Tab-separated table of C-alpha atoms in Angstrom:
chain	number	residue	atom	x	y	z
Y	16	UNK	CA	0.000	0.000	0.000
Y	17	UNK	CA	1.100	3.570	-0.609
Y	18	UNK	CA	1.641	6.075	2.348
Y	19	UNK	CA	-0.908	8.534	2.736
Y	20	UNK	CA	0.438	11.950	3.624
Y	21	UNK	CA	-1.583	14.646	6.083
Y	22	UNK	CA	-0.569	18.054	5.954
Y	23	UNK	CA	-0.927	20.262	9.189
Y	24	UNK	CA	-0.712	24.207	10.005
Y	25	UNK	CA	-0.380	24.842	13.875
Y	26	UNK	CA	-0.541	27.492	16.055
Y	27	UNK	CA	3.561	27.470	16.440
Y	28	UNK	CA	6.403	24.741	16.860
Y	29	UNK	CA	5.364	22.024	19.754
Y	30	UNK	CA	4.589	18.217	19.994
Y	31	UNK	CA	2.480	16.172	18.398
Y	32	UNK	CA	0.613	12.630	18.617
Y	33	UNK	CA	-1.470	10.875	16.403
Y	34	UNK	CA	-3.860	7.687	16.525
Y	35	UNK	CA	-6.640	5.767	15.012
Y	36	UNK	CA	-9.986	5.896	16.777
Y	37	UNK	CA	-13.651	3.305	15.614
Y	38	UNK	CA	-16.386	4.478	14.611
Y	39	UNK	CA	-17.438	3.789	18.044
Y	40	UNK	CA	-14.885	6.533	19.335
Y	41	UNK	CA	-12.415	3.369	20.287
Y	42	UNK	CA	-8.295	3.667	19.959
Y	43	UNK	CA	-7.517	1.053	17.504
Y	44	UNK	CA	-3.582	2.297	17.171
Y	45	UNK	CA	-1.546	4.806	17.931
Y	46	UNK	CA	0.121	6.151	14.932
Y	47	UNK	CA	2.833	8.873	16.024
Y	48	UNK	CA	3.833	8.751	19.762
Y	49	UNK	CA	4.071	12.707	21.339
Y	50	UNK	CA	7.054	14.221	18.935
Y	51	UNK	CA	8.000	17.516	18.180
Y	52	UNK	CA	6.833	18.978	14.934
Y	53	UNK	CA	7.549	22.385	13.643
Y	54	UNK	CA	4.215	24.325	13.336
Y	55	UNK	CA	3.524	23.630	9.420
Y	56	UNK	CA	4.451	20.641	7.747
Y	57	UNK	CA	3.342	17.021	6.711
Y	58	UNK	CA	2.673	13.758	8.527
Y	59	UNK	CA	3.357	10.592	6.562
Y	60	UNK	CA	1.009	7.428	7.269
Y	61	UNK	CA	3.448	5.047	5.917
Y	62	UNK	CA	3.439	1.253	4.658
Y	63	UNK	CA	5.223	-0.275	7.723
Y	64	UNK	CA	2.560	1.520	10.482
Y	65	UNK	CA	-0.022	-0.615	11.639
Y	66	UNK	CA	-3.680	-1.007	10.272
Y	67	UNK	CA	-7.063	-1.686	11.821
Y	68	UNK	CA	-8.290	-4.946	11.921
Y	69	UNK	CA	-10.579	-4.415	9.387
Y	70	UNK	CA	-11.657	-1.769	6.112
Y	71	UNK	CA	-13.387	0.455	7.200
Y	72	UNK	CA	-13.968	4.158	8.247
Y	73	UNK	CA	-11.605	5.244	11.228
Y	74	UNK	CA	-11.005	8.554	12.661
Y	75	UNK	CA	-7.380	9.991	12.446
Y	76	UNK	CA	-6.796	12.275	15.497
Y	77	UNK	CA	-3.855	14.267	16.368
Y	78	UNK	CA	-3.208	16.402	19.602
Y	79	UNK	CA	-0.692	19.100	19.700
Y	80	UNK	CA	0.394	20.844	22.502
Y	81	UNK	CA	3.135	23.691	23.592
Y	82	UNK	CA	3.720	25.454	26.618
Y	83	UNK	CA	2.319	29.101	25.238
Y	84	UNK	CA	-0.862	27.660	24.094
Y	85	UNK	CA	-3.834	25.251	25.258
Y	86	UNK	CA	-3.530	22.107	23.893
Y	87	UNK	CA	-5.362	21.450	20.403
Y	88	UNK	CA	-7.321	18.004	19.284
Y	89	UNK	CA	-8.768	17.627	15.285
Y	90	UNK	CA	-10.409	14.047	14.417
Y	91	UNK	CA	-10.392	13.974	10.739
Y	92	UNK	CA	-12.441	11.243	8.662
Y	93	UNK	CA	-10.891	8.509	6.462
Y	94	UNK	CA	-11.612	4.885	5.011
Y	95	UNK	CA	-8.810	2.253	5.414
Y	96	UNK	CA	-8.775	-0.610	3.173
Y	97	UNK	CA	-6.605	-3.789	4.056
């Protein structure tokens, strides 16, 4: 399968995690442990993370966070297919 690439504008420079919820509002994976990000750029889904057990729709979330501002959480849409 080919990577599927997310691209992000912050607030400002700080750290970032990402993860897979269910329909059902369930974590199914964690995608990106907390790591520093600058405050634009691009996160890369690539072919050796882990998928779902199933096709499906999923929710990709991401939480950033830096010391100057309150912490931020966006759920965005998407279908996997195995």
């Amino acid at each position: 399968r080919r990577p599927a690439v997310f691209h992000y504008r912050l607030p400002g420079p700080g750290t970032m995690a990402v993860w897979l919820l269910d329909p059902e509002g369930r974590e199914v994976a964690v995608l990106g442990p907390p790591t520093p990000v600058p405050g634009v750029g691009r996160w890369v889904w690539g072919s050796g993370t882990a998928l779902p057990p199933r096709s499906g729709l999923y929710f990709l979330c991401m939480r950033w966070q830096a010391a100057a501002h309150a912490p931020l959480r966006q759920c965005r849409s998407v279908w996997v297919e195995r």
